[in-house]
mmCIF file with all atom_site columns, C-alpha atoms in Angstrom:
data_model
loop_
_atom_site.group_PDB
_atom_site.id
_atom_site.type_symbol
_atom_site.label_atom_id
_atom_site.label_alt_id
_atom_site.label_comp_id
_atom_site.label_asym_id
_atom_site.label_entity_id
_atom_site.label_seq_id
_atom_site.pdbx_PDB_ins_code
_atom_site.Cartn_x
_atom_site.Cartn_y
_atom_site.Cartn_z
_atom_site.occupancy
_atom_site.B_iso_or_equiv
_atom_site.pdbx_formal_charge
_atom_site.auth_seq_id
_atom_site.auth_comp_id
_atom_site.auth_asym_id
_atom_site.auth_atom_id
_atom_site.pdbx_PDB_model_num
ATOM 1   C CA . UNK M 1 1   ? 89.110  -16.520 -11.762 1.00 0.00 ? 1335 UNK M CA 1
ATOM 2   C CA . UNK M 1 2   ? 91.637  -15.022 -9.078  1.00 0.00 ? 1336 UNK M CA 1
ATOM 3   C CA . UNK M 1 3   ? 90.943  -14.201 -5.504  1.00 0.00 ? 1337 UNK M CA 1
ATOM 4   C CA . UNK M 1 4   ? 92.686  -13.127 -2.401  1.00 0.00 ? 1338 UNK M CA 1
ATOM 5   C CA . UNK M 1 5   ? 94.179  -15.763 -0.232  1.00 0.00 ? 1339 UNK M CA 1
ATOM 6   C CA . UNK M 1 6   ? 95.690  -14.730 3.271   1.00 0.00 ? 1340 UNK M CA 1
ATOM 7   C CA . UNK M 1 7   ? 97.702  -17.842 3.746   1.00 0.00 ? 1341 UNK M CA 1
ATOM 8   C CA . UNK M 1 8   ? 99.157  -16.274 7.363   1.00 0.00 ? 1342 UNK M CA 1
ATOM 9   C CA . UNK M 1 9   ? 99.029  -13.232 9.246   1.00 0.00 ? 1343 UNK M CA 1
ATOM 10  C CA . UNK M 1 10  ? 100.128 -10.942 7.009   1.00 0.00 ? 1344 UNK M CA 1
ATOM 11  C CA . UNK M 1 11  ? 100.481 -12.513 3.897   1.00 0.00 ? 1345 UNK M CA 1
ATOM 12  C CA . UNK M 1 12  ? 98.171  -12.627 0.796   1.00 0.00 ? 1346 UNK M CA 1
ATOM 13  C CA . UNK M 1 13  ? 98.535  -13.783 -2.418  1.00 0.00 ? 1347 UNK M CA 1
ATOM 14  C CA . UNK M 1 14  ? 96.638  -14.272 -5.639  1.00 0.00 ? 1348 UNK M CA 1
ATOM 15  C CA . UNK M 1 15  ? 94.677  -17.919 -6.888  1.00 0.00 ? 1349 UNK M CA 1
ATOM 16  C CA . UNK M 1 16  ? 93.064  -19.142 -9.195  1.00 0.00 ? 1350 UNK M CA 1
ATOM 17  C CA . UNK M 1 17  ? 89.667  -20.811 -8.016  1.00 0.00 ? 1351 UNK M CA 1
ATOM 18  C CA . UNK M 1 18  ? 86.627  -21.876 -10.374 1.00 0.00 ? 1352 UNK M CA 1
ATOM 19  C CA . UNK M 1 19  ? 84.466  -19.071 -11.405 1.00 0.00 ? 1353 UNK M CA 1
ATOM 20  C CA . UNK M 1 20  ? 80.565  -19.408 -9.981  1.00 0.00 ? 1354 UNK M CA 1
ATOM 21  C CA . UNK M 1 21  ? 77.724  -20.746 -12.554 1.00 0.00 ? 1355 UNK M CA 1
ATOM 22  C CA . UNK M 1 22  ? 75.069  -18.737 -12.769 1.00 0.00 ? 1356 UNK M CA 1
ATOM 23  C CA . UNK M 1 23  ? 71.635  -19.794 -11.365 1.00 0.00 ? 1357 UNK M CA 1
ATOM 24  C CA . UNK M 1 24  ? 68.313  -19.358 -11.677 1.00 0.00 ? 1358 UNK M CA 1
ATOM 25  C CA . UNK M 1 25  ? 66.639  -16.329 -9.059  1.00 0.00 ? 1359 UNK M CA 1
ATOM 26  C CA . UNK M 1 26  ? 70.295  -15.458 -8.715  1.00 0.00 ? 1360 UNK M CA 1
ATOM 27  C CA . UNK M 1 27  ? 72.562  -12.647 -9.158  1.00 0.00 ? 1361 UNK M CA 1
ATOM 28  C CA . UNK M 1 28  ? 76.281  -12.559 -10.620 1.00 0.00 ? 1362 UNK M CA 1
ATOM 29  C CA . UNK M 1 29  ? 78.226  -10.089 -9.824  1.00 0.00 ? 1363 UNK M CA 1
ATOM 30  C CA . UNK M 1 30  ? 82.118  -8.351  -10.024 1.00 0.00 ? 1364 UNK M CA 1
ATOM 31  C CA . UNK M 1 31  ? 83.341  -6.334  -7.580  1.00 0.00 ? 1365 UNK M CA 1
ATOM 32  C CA . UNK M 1 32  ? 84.312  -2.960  -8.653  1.00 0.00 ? 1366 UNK M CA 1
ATOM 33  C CA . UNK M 1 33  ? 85.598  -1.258  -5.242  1.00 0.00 ? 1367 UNK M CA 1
ATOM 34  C CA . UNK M 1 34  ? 86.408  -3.383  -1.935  1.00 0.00 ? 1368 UNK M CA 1
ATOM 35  C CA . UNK M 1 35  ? 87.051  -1.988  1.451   1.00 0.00 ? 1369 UNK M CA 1
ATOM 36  C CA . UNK M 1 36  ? 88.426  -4.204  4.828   1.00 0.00 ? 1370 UNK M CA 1
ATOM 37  C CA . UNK M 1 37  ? 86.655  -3.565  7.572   1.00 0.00 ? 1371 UNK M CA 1
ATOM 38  C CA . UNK M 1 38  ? 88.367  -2.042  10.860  1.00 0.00 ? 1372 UNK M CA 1
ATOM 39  C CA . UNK M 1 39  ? 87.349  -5.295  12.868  1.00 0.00 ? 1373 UNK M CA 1
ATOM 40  C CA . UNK M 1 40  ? 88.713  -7.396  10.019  1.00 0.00 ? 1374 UNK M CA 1
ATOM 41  C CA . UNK M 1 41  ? 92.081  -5.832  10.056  1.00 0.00 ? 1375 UNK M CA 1
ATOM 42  C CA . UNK M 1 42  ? 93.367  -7.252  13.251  1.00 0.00 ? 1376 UNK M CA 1
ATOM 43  C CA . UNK M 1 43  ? 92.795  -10.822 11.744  1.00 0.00 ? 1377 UNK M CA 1
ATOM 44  C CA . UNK M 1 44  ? 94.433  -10.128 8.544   1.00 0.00 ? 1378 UNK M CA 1
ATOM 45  C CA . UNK M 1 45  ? 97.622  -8.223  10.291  1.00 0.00 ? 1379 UNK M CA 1
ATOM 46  C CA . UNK M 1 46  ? 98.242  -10.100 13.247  1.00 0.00 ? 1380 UNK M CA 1
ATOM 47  C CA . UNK M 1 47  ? 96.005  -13.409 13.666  1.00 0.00 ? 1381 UNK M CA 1
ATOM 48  C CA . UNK M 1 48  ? 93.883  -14.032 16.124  1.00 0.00 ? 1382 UNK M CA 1
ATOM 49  C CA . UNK M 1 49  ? 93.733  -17.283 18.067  1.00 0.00 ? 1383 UNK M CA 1
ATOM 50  C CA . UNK M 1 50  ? 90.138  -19.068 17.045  1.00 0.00 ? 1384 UNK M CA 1
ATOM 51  C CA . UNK M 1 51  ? 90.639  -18.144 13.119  1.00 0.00 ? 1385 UNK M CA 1
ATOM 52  C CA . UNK M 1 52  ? 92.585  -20.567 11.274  1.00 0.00 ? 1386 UNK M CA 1
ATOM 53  C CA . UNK M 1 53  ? 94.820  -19.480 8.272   1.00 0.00 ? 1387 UNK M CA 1
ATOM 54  C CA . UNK M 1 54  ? 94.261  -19.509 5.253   1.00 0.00 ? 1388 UNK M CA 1
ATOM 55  C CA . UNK M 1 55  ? 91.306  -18.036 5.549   1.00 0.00 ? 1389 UNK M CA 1
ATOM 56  C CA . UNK M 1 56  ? 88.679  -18.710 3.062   1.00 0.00 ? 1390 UNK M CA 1
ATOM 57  C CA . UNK M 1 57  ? 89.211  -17.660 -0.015  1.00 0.00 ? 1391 UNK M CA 1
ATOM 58  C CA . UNK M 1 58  ? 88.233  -13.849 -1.177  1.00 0.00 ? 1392 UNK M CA 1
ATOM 59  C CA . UNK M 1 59  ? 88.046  -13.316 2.957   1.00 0.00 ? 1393 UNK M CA 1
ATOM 60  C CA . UNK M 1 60  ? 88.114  -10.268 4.040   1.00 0.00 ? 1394 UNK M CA 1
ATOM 61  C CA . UNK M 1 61  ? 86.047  -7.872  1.956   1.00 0.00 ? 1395 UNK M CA 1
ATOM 62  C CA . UNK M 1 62  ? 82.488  -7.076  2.411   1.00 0.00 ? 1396 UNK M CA 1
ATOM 63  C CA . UNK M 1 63  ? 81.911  -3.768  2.326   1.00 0.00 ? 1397 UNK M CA 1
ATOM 64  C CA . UNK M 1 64  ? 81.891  -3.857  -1.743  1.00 0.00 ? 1398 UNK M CA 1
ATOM 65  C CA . UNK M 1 65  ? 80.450  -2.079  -4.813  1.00 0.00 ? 1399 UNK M CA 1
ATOM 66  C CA . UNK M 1 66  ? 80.038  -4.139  -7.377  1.00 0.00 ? 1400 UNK M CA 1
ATOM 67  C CA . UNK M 1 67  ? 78.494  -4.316  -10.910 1.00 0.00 ? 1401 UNK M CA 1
ATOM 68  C CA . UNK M 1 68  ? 75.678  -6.888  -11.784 1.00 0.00 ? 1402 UNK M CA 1
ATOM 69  C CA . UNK M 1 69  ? 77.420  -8.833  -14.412 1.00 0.00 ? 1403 UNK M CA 1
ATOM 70  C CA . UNK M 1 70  ? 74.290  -11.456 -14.770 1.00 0.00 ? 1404 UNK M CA 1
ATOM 71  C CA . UNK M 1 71  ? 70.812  -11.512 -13.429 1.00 0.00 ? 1405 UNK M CA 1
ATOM 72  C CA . UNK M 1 72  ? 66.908  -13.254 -14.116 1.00 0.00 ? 1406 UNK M CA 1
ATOM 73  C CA . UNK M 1 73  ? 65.860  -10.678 -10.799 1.00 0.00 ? 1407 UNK M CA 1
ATOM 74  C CA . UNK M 1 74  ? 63.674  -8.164  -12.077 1.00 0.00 ? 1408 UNK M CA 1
ATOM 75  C CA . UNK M 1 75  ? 65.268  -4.883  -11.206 1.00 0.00 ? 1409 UNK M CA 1
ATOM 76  C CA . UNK M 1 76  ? 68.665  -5.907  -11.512 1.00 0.00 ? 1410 UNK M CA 1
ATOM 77  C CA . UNK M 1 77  ? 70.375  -5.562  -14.575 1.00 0.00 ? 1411 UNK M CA 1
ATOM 78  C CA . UNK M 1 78  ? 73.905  -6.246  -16.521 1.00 0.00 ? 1412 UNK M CA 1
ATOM 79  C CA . UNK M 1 79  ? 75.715  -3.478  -15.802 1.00 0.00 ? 1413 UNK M CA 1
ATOM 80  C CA . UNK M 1 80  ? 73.636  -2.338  -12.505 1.00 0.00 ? 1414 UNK M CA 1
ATOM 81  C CA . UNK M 1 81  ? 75.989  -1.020  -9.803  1.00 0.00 ? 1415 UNK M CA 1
ATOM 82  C CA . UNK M 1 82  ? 74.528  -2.941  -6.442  1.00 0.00 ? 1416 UNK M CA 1
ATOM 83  C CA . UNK M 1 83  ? 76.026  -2.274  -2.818  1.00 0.00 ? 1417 UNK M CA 1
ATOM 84  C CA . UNK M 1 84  ? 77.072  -6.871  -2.080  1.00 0.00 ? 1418 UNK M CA 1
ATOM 85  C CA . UNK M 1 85  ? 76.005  -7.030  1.519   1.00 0.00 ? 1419 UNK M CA 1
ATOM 86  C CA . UNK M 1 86  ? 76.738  -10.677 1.260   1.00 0.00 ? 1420 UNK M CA 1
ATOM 87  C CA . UNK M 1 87  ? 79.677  -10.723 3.791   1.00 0.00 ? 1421 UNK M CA 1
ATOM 88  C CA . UNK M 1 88  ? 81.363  -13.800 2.629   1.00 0.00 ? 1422 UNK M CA 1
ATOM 89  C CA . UNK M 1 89  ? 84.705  -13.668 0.316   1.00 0.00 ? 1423 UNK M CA 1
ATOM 90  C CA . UNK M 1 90  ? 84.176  -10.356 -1.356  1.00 0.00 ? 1424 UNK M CA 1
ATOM 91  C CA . UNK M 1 91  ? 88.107  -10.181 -3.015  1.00 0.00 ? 1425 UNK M CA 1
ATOM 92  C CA . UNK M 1 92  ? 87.168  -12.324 -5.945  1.00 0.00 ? 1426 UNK M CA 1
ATOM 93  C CA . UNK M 1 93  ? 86.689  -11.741 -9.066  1.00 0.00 ? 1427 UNK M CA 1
ATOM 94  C CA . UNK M 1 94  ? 83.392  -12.622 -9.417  1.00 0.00 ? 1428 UNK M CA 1
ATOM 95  C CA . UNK M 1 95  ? 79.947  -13.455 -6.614  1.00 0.00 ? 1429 UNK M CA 1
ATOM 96  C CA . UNK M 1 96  ? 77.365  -15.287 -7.174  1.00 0.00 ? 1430 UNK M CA 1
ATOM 97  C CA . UNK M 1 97  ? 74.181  -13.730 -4.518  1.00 0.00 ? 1431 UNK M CA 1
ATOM 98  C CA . UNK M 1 98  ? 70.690  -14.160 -3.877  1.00 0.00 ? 1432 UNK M CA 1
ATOM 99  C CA . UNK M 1 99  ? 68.889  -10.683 -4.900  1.00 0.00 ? 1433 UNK M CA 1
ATOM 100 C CA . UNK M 1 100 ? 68.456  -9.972  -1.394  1.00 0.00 ? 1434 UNK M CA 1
ATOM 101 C CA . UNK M 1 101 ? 72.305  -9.712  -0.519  1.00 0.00 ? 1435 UNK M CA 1
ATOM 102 C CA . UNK M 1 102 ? 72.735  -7.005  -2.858  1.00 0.00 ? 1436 UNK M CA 1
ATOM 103 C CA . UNK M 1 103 ? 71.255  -3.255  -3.300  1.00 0.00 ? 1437 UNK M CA 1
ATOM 104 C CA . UNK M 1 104 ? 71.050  -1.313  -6.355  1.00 0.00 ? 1438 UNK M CA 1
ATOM 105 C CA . UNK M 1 105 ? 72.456  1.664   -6.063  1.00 0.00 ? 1439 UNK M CA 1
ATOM 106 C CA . UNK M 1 106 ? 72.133  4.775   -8.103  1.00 0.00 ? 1440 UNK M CA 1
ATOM 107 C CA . UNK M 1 107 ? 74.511  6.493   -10.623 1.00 0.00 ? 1441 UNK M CA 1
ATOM 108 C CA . UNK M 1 108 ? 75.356  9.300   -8.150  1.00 0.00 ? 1442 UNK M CA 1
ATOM 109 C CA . UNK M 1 109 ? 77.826  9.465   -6.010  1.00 0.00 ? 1443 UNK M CA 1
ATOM 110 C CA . UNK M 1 110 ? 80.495  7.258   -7.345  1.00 0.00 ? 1444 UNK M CA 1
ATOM 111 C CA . UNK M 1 111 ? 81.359  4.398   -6.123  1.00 0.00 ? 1445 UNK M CA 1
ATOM 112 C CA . UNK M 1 112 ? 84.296  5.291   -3.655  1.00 0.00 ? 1446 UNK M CA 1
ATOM 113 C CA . UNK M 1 113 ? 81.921  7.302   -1.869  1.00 0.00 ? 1447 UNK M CA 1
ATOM 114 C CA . UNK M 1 114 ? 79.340  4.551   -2.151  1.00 0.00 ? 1448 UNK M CA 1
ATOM 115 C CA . UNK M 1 115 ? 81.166  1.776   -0.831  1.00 0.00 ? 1449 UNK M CA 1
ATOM 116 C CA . UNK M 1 116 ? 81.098  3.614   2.564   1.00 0.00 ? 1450 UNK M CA 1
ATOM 117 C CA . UNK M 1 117 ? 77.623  2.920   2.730   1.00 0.00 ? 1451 UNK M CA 1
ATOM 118 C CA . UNK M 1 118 ? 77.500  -0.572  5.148   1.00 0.00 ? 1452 UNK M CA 1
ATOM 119 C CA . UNK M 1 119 ? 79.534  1.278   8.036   1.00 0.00 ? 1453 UNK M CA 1
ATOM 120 C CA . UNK M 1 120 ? 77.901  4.244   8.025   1.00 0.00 ? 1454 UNK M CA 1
ATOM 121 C CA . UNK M 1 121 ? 74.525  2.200   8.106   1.00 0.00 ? 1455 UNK M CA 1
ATOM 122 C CA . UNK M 1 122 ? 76.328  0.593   11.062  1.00 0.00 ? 1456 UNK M CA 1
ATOM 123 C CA . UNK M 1 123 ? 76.468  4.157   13.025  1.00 0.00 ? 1457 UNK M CA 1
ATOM 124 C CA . UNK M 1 124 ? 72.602  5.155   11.964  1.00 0.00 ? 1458 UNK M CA 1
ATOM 125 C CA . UNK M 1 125 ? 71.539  1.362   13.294  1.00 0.00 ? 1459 UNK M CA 1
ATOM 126 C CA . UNK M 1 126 ? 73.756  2.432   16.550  1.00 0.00 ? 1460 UNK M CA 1
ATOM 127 C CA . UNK M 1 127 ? 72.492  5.749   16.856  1.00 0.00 ? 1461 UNK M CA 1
ATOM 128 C CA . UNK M 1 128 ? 68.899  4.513   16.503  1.00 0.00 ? 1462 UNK M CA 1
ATOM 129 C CA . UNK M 1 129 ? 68.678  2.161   19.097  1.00 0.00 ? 1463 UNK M CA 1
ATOM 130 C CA . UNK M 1 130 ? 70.731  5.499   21.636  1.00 0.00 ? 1464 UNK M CA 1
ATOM 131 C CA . UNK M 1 131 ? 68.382  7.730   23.654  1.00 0.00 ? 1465 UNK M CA 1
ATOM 132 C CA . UNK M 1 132 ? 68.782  11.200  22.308  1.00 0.00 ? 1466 UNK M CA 1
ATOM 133 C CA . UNK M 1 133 ? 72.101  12.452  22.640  1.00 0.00 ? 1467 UNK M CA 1
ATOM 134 C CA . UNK M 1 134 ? 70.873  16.441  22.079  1.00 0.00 ? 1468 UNK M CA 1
ATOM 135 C CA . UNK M 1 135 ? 72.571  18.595  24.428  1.00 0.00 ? 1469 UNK M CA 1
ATOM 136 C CA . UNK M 1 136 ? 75.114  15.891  25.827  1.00 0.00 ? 1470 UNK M CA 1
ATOM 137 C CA . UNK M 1 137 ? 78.687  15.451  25.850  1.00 0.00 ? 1471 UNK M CA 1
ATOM 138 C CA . UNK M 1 138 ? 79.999  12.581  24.429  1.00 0.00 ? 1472 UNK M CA 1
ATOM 139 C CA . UNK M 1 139 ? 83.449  10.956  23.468  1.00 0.00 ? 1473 UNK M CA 1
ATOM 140 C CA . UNK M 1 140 ? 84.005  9.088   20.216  1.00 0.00 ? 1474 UNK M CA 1
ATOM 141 C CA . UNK M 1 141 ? 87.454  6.934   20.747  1.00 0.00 ? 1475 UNK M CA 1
ATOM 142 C CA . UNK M 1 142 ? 89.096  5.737   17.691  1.00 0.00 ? 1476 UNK M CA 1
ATOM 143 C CA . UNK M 1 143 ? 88.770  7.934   14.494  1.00 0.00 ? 1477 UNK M CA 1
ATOM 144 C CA . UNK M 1 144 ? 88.642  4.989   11.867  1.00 0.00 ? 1478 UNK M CA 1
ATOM 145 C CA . UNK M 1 145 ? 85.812  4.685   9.328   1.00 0.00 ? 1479 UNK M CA 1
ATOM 146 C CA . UNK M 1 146 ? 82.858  4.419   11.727  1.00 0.00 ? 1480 UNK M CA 1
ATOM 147 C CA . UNK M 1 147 ? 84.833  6.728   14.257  1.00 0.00 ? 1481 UNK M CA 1
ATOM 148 C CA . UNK M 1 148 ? 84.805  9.532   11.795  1.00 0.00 ? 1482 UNK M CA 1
ATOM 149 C CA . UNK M 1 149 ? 80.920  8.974   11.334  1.00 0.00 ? 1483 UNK M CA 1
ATOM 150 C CA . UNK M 1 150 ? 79.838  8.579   14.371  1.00 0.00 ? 1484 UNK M CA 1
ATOM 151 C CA . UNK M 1 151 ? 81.839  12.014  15.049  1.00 0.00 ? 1485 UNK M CA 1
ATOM 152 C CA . UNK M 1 152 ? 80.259  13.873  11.688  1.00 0.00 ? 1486 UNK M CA 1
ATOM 153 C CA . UNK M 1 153 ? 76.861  12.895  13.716  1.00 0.00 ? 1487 UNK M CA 1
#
């Protein structure tokens, strides 16, 4: 199967690893839409001292949606769309998780609008643990992903 390798900062390419074997209580799965993470990006453009290139294989890439190619879990099917909240290697082809890495998701919205869902549970989490904000000026710096949701809050 291929996956992403970034050999330097920078730099990806394309290899061929071995595929996972399924396993019993476990759930196979190919991602379908993959997204980088803001606090990823630094690594992959520029390096960073204490991560060592290459980095593992499939590395970034864990905000993913991802269809359930093979599964014994009750309530997860072949052809299931599940949000992979695994967080390891997510640019492969294919993933082998336990059922509790991964969340079914439904039909509606699609799945560009779905993968969104692991930052934006990041802001709720954040906003959560915050003392009410209601009434308050506040300043949101940096409009990436979770910038622009913690602003639509």
């Amino acid at each position: 199967m291929k996956a992403v390798l970034v050999t330097a900062p920078g730099t990806f390419e394309f290899i061929d690893m071995d595929a996972p074997t399924m396993q019993a209580g476990k759930v196979l799965i190919r991602p379908k839409i993959i997204s980088i993470c803001g606090s990823d990006w630094p690594t992959v453009n520029h390096g960073r001292d204490w991560i060592p290139f290459p980095l593992n294989p499939g590395q970034p890439g864990h905000e993913v949606v991802a269809e359930v190619v093979d599964s014994d879990v009750p309530g997860l099917e072949r052809g299931d769309m599940v949000l992979d909240i695994g967080y390891s290697g997510s640019a492969r082809e294919l993933l082998l998780r336990n059922p509790n890495e991964v969340i079914k998701l439904p039909a509606i919205p699609s799945a560009e609008e779905l993968v969104c869902a692991q930052p934006f549970g990041v802001v709720l989490r954040a906003v959560q643990r915050w003392p009410s904000m209601l009434g308050k000026s506040t300043v949101v710096i940096g409009q990436g992903a979770i910038g622009q949701f913690f602003t639509m809050m």
